[in-house]
Amino acid sequence: QVQLVESGGGLVQAGGSLRLSCAASGISFSISNMGWYRQAPGERRELVAWITMRSSTNYADSVKGRFTISRDNAKNTVYLQMNSLKPEDTAVYYCAALNPTRVDGHGTQVTVSS
């Protein structure tokens, strides 16, 4: 059974940084494409960053240049380094395994105060 456990969320002031972690189990992590989604209240869940099994990365325009996704296959963990945070980044952030079918974790709250 796939389990994705996110950590690292919290409250931060605008301009600050947070690093999210996602520990994965029940999947062949090294051959899994992984992603981070977020969902703000009243909004649909959106993909903000993803990393392929070969560590190619892609970002939504709204976070490009501020967020960095990375992975450590030895630890079965994917990270999301978030810098220059803005109030509009406030959301629940979900880790996801993207293949063969998408599975999301339970999420971690990120709140950015102005």
GROMACS .gro file of N, CA and C in nm:
model
  342
    1GLN      N    1   0.085  -0.119   0.000
    1GLN     CA    2   0.000   0.000   0.000
    1GLN      C    3   0.089   0.125   0.000
    2VAL      N    4   0.055   0.219  -0.088
    2VAL     CA    5   0.132   0.341  -0.100
    2VAL      C    6   0.104   0.431   0.020
    3GLN      N    7   0.210   0.480   0.081
    3GLN     CA    8   0.196   0.578   0.188
    3GLN      C    9   0.289   0.694   0.160
    4LEU      N   10   0.234   0.815   0.166
    4LEU     CA   11   0.311   0.937   0.147
    4LEU      C   12   0.286   1.026   0.268
    5VAL      N   13   0.391   1.058   0.341
    5VAL     CA   14   0.376   1.135   0.464
    5VAL      C   15   0.452   1.266   0.451
    6GLU      N   16   0.376   1.375   0.447
    6GLU     CA   17   0.435   1.508   0.433
    6GLU      C   18   0.468   1.567   0.570
    7SER      N   19   0.568   1.652   0.573
    7SER     CA   20   0.605   1.726   0.693
    7SER      C   21   0.671   1.855   0.653
    8GLY      N   22   0.683   1.947   0.750
    8GLY     CA   23   0.755   2.071   0.726
    8GLY      C   24   0.669   2.194   0.705
    9GLY      N   25   0.539   2.176   0.703
    9GLY     CA   26   0.452   2.292   0.688
    9GLY      C   27   0.451   2.377   0.814
   10GLY      N   28   0.386   2.493   0.805
   10GLY     CA   29   0.378   2.580   0.921
   10GLY      C   30   0.340   2.721   0.882
   11LEU      N   31   0.360   2.811   0.977
   11LEU     CA   32   0.329   2.953   0.958
   11LEU      C   33   0.458   3.029   0.938
   12VAL      N   34   0.462   3.111   0.834
   12VAL     CA   35   0.582   3.188   0.804
   12VAL      C   36   0.540   3.325   0.753
   13GLN      N   37   0.625   3.424   0.775
   13GLN     CA   38   0.596   3.558   0.723
   13GLN      C   39   0.630   3.565   0.574
   14ALA      N   40   0.566   3.656   0.507
   14ALA     CA   41   0.596   3.679   0.366
   14ALA      C   42   0.745   3.706   0.348
   15GLY      N   43   0.802   3.647   0.245
   15GLY     CA   44   0.944   3.657   0.221
   15GLY      C   45   1.027   3.548   0.284
   16GLY      N   46   0.964   3.471   0.371
   16GLY     CA   47   1.034   3.363   0.439
   16GLY      C   48   1.042   3.236   0.357
   17SER      N   49   1.096   3.132   0.420
   17SER     CA   50   1.118   3.004   0.353
   17SER      C   51   1.067   2.888   0.438
   18LEU      N   52   1.030   2.783   0.368
   18LEU     CA   53   0.996   2.656   0.432
   18LEU      C   54   1.047   2.544   0.343
   19ARG      N   55   1.075   2.431   0.406
   19ARG     CA   56   1.114   2.313   0.330
   19ARG      C   57   1.019   2.199   0.366
   20LEU      N   58   0.946   2.152   0.267
   20LEU     CA   59   0.856   2.040   0.287
   20LEU      C   60   0.928   1.910   0.251
   21SER      N   61   0.895   1.805   0.326
   21SER     CA   62   0.949   1.672   0.299
   21SER      C   63   0.834   1.574   0.281
   22CYS      N   64   0.857   1.472   0.203
   22CYS     CA   65   0.757   1.368   0.182
   22CYS      C   66   0.828   1.234   0.182
   23ALA      N   67   0.799   1.154   0.283
   23ALA     CA   68   0.856   1.019   0.292
   23ALA      C   69   0.760   0.920   0.229
   24ALA      N   70   0.812   0.842   0.134
   24ALA     CA   71   0.728   0.749   0.059
   24ALA      C   72   0.759   0.605   0.096
   25SER      N   73   0.654   0.524   0.097
   25SER     CA   74   0.670   0.380   0.116
   25SER      C   75   0.565   0.309   0.033
   26GLY      N   76   0.591   0.181   0.006
   26GLY     CA   77   0.495   0.104  -0.071
   26GLY      C   78   0.503   0.125  -0.221
   27ILE      N   79   0.605   0.199  -0.267
   27ILE     CA   80   0.625   0.221  -0.410
   27ILE      C   81   0.771   0.198  -0.443
   28SER      N   82   0.797   0.176  -0.572
   28SER     CA   83   0.935   0.171  -0.620
   28SER      C   84   0.979   0.314  -0.643
   29PHE      N   85   1.027   0.376  -0.538
   29PHE     CA   86   1.046   0.521  -0.539
   29PHE      C   87   1.140   0.566  -0.650
   30SER      N   88   1.247   0.493  -0.672
   30SER     CA   89   1.350   0.538  -0.767
   30SER      C   90   1.297   0.544  -0.910
   31ILE      N   91   1.188   0.474  -0.940
   31ILE     CA   92   1.133   0.478  -1.075
   31ILE      C   93   0.998   0.548  -1.078
   32SER      N   94   0.970   0.623  -0.973
   32SER     CA   95   0.844   0.697  -0.964
   32SER      C   96   0.867   0.844  -0.994
   33ASN      N   97   0.778   0.899  -1.076
   33ASN     CA   98   0.773   1.044  -1.092
   33ASN      C   99   0.694   1.099  -0.973
   34MET      N  100   0.742   1.206  -0.914
   34MET     CA  101   0.682   1.260  -0.793
   34MET      C  102   0.645   1.406  -0.812
   35GLY      N  103   0.545   1.450  -0.737
   35GLY     CA  104   0.503   1.589  -0.752
   35GLY      C  105   0.453   1.648  -0.621
   36TRP      N  106   0.439   1.779  -0.622
   36TRP     CA  107   0.375   1.851  -0.513
   36TRP      C  108   0.257   1.931  -0.571
   37TYR      N  109   0.143   1.911  -0.508
   37TYR     CA  110   0.023   1.987  -0.541
   37TYR      C  111  -0.008   2.080  -0.424
   38ARG      N  112  -0.095   2.176  -0.448
   38ARG     CA  113  -0.147   2.256  -0.339
   38ARG      C  114  -0.293   2.291  -0.365
   39GLN      N  115  -0.363   2.314  -0.255
   39GLN     CA  116  -0.504   2.350  -0.266
   39GLN      C  117  -0.537   2.455  -0.162
   40ALA      N  118  -0.576   2.572  -0.210
   40ALA     CA  119  -0.620   2.680  -0.123
   40ALA      C  120  -0.770   2.667  -0.100
   41PRO      N  121  -0.821   2.726   0.007
   41PRO     CA  122  -0.965   2.718   0.034
   41PRO      C  123  -1.048   2.768  -0.084
   42GLY      N  124  -1.145   2.688  -0.124
   42GLY     CA  125  -1.232   2.726  -0.233
   42GLY      C  126  -1.173   2.712  -0.371
   43GLU      N  127  -1.049   2.663  -0.378
   43GLU     CA  128  -0.982   2.649  -0.507
   43GLU      C  129  -0.962   2.502  -0.540
   44ARG      N  130  -0.937   2.475  -0.667
   44ARG     CA  131  -0.907   2.336  -0.704
   44ARG      C  132  -0.759   2.307  -0.678
   45ARG      N  133  -0.728   2.180  -0.662
   45ARG     CA  134  -0.590   2.139  -0.637
   45ARG      C  135  -0.508   2.160  -0.764
   46GLU      N  136  -0.391   2.220  -0.748
   46GLU     CA  137  -0.306   2.249  -0.863
   46GLU      C  138  -0.167   2.190  -0.842
   47LEU      N  139  -0.109   2.146  -0.953
   47LEU     CA  140   0.026   2.092  -0.951
   47LEU      C  141   0.125   2.207  -0.954
   48VAL      N  142   0.215   2.214  -0.857
   48VAL     CA  143   0.309   2.325  -0.853
   48VAL      C  144   0.450   2.284  -0.895
   49ALA      N  145   0.486   2.158  -0.875
   49ALA     CA  146   0.621   2.114  -0.914
   49ALA      C  147   0.621   1.962  -0.928
   50TRP      N  148   0.702   1.913  -1.021
   50TRP     CA  149   0.717   1.768  -1.033
   50TRP      C  150   0.858   1.734  -1.076
   51ILE      N  151   0.896   1.612  -1.042
   51ILE     CA  152   1.031   1.565  -1.070
   51ILE      C  153   1.021   1.423  -1.124
   52THR      N  154   1.089   1.400  -1.234
   52THR     CA  155   1.084   1.268  -1.296
   52THR      C  156   1.181   1.172  -1.226
   53MET      N  157   1.172   1.044  -1.267
   53MET     CA  158   1.261   0.944  -1.209
   53MET      C  159   1.407   0.976  -1.242
   54ARG      N  160   1.427   1.051  -1.348
   54ARG     CA  161   1.564   1.091  -1.386
   54ARG      C  162   1.600   1.229  -1.331
   55SER      N  163   1.515   1.281  -1.241
   55SER     CA  164   1.538   1.409  -1.172
   55SER      C  165   1.526   1.532  -1.262
   56SER      N  166   1.454   1.519  -1.374
   56SER     CA  167   1.415   1.638  -1.448
   56SER      C  168   1.303   1.707  -1.372
   57THR      N  169   1.306   1.839  -1.368
   57THR     CA  170   1.208   1.912  -1.288
   57THR      C  171   1.126   2.009  -1.373
   58ASN      N  172   1.006   2.033  -1.327
   58ASN     CA  173   0.916   2.129  -1.391
   58ASN      C  174   0.838   2.203  -1.284
   59TYR      N  175   0.800   2.327  -1.315
   59TYR     CA  176   0.733   2.410  -1.217
   59TYR      C  177   0.617   2.486  -1.280
   60ALA      N  178   0.517   2.512  -1.199
   60ALA     CA  179   0.411   2.603  -1.241
   60ALA      C  180   0.470   2.743  -1.248
   61ASP      N  181   0.417   2.824  -1.337
   61ASP     CA  182   0.469   2.960  -1.355
   61ASP      C  183   0.463   3.039  -1.225
   62SER      N  184   0.363   3.012  -1.143
   62SER     CA  185   0.344   3.090  -1.021
   62SER      C  186   0.454   3.068  -0.917
   63VAL      N  187   0.530   2.960  -0.929
   63VAL     CA  188   0.634   2.931  -0.830
   63VAL      C  189   0.773   2.925  -0.891
   64LYS      N  190   0.782   2.937  -1.021
   64LYS     CA  191   0.911   2.925  -1.089
   64LYS      C  192   1.008   3.030  -1.036
   65GLY      N  193   1.129   2.986  -1.004
   65GLY     CA  194   1.231   3.076  -0.952
   65GLY      C  195   1.228   3.091  -0.801
   66ARG      N  196   1.121   3.042  -0.738
   66ARG     CA  197   1.109   3.051  -0.591
   66ARG      C  198   1.109   2.915  -0.524
   67PHE      N  199   1.053   2.815  -0.590
   67PHE     CA  200   1.042   2.680  -0.534
   67PHE      C  201   1.140   2.588  -0.605
   68THR      N  202   1.193   2.491  -0.530
   68THR     CA  203   1.281   2.390  -0.587
   68THR      C  204   1.240   2.252  -0.537
   69ILE      N  205   1.213   2.163  -0.631
   69ILE     CA  206   1.181   2.025  -0.595
   69ILE      C  207   1.306   1.940  -0.612
   70SER      N  208   1.325   1.846  -0.522
   70SER     CA  209   1.440   1.756  -0.530
   70SER      C  210   1.402   1.621  -0.470
   71ARG      N  211   1.486   1.523  -0.489
   71ARG     CA  212   1.458   1.389  -0.438
   71ARG      C  213   1.585   1.324  -0.388
   72ASP      N  214   1.568   1.235  -0.292
   72ASP     CA  215   1.677   1.154  -0.240
   72ASP      C  216   1.630   1.010  -0.248
   73ASN      N  217   1.674   0.938  -0.349
   73ASN     CA  218   1.627   0.801  -0.368
   73ASN      C  219   1.673   0.708  -0.257
   74ALA      N  220   1.785   0.738  -0.194
   74ALA     CA  221   1.834   0.655  -0.084
   74ALA      C  222   1.742   0.663   0.037
   75LYS      N  223   1.671   0.776   0.049
   75LYS     CA  224   1.580   0.796   0.163
   75LYS      C  225   1.433   0.786   0.124
   76ASN      N  226   1.405   0.756  -0.003
   76ASN     CA  227   1.266   0.752  -0.052
   76ASN      C  228   1.191   0.879  -0.015
   77THR      N  229   1.256   0.992  -0.035
   77THR     CA  230   1.201   1.120   0.008
   77THR      C  231   1.210   1.223  -0.104
   78VAL      N  232   1.104   1.300  -0.116
   78VAL     CA  233   1.102   1.413  -0.209
   78VAL      C  234   1.083   1.541  -0.127
   79TYR      N  235   1.147   1.647  -0.171
   79TYR     CA  236   1.147   1.774  -0.098
   79TYR      C  237   1.090   1.886  -0.183
   80LEU      N  238   1.041   1.988  -0.116
   80LEU     CA  239   1.003   2.111  -0.184
   80LEU      C  240   1.057   2.227  -0.102
   81GLN      N  241   1.161   2.290  -0.153
   81GLN     CA  242   1.218   2.409  -0.089
   81GLN      C  243   1.142   2.530  -0.142
   82MET      N  244   1.083   2.605  -0.051
   82MET     CA  245   1.000   2.719  -0.089
   82MET      C  246   1.063   2.846  -0.033
   83ASN      N  247   1.106   2.935  -0.120
   83ASN     CA  248   1.168   3.062  -0.081
   83ASN      C  249   1.080   3.178  -0.126
   84SER      N  250   1.107   3.293  -0.070
   84SER     CA  251   1.034   3.416  -0.107
   84SER      C  252   0.884   3.391  -0.105
   85LEU      N  253   0.837   3.333   0.002
   85LEU     CA  254   0.696   3.296   0.010
   85LEU      C  255   0.606   3.418   0.012
   86LYS      N  256   0.490   3.402  -0.050
   86LYS     CA  257   0.390   3.508  -0.061
   86LYS      C  258   0.261   3.463   0.006
   87PRO      N  259   0.178   3.557   0.049
   87PRO     CA  260   0.049   3.517   0.108
   87PRO      C  261  -0.033   3.427   0.017
   88GLU      N  262  -0.021   3.447  -0.113
   88GLU     CA  263  -0.098   3.364  -0.208
   88GLU      C  264  -0.045   3.221  -0.219
   89ASP      N  265   0.067   3.192  -0.153
   89ASP     CA  266   0.116   3.054  -0.147
   89ASP      C  267   0.047   2.975  -0.036
   90THR      N  268  -0.034   3.043   0.045
   90THR     CA  269  -0.105   2.975   0.152
   90THR      C  270  -0.197   2.867   0.097
   91ALA      N  271  -0.181   2.744   0.145
   91ALA     CA  272  -0.258   2.631   0.095
   91ALA      C  273  -0.220   2.507   0.174
   92VAL      N  274  -0.295   2.401   0.152
   92VAL     CA  275  -0.251   2.269   0.195
   92VAL      C  276  -0.168   2.210   0.082
   93TYR      N  277  -0.049   2.164   0.115
   93TYR     CA  278   0.041   2.109   0.015
   93TYR      C  279   0.042   1.956   0.024
   94TYR      N  280   0.025   1.893  -0.091
   94TYR     CA  281   0.015   1.748  -0.099
   94TYR      C  282   0.129   1.692  -0.183
   95CYS      N  283   0.193   1.592  -0.130
   95CYS     CA  284   0.289   1.514  -0.206
   95CYS      C  285   0.212   1.412  -0.290
   96ALA      N  286   0.263   1.379  -0.408
   96ALA     CA  287   0.194   1.283  -0.492
   96ALA      C  288   0.293   1.194  -0.566
   97ALA      N  289   0.259   1.067  -0.570
   97ALA     CA  290   0.327   0.975  -0.662
   97ALA      C  291   0.247   0.979  -0.792
   98LEU      N  292   0.311   1.002  -0.904
   98LEU     CA  293   0.241   1.032  -1.029
   98LEU      C  294   0.224   0.912  -1.121
   99ASN      N  295   0.296   0.804  -1.097
   99ASN     CA  296   0.281   0.689  -1.185
   99ASN      C  297   0.286   0.562  -1.104
  100PRO      N  298   0.217   0.451  -1.144
  100PRO     CA  299   0.138   0.445  -1.266
  100PRO      C  300   0.006   0.521  -1.258
  101THR      N  301  -0.050   0.535  -1.137
  101THR     CA  302  -0.166   0.622  -1.117
  101THR      C  303  -0.133   0.715  -1.002
  102ARG      N  304  -0.197   0.830  -1.004
  102ARG     CA  305  -0.164   0.932  -0.904
  102ARG      C  306  -0.219   0.893  -0.767
  103VAL      N  307  -0.134   0.906  -0.665
  103VAL     CA  308  -0.172   0.886  -0.526
  103VAL      C  309  -0.123   1.006  -0.448
  104ASP      N  310  -0.212   1.071  -0.373
  104ASP     CA  311  -0.177   1.188  -0.294
  104ASP      C  312  -0.159   1.151  -0.148
  105GLY      N  313  -0.073   1.226  -0.079
  105GLY     CA  314  -0.064   1.215   0.065
  105GLY      C  315  -0.177   1.290   0.132
  106HIS      N  316  -0.168   1.305   0.264
  106HIS     CA  317  -0.276   1.370   0.340
  106HIS      C  318  -0.258   1.520   0.348
  107GLY      N  319  -0.141   1.569   0.315
  107GLY     CA  320  -0.120   1.713   0.308
  107GLY      C  321  -0.061   1.774   0.433
  108THR      N  322   0.000   1.891   0.413
  108THR     CA  323   0.054   1.969   0.523
  108THR      C  324   0.020   2.116   0.497
  109GLN      N  325  -0.022   2.185   0.601
  109GLN     CA  326  -0.070   2.324   0.586
  109GLN      C  327   0.049   2.419   0.581
  110VAL      N  328   0.046   2.509   0.485
  110VAL     CA  329   0.142   2.618   0.476
  110VAL      C  330   0.063   2.748   0.480
  111THR      N  331   0.097   2.833   0.576
  111THR     CA  332   0.030   2.962   0.589
  111THR      C  333   0.134   3.071   0.585
  112VAL      N  334   0.116   3.165   0.493
  112VAL     CA  335   0.209   3.277   0.477
  112VAL      C  336   0.136   3.404   0.517
  113SER      N  337   0.186   3.470   0.620
  113SER     CA  338   0.123   3.592   0.667
  113SER      C  339   0.186   3.714   0.601
  114SER      N  340   0.105   3.816   0.583
  114SER     CA  341   0.154   3.938   0.516
  114SER      C  342   0.210   4.037   0.616
   0.00000   0.00000   0.00000
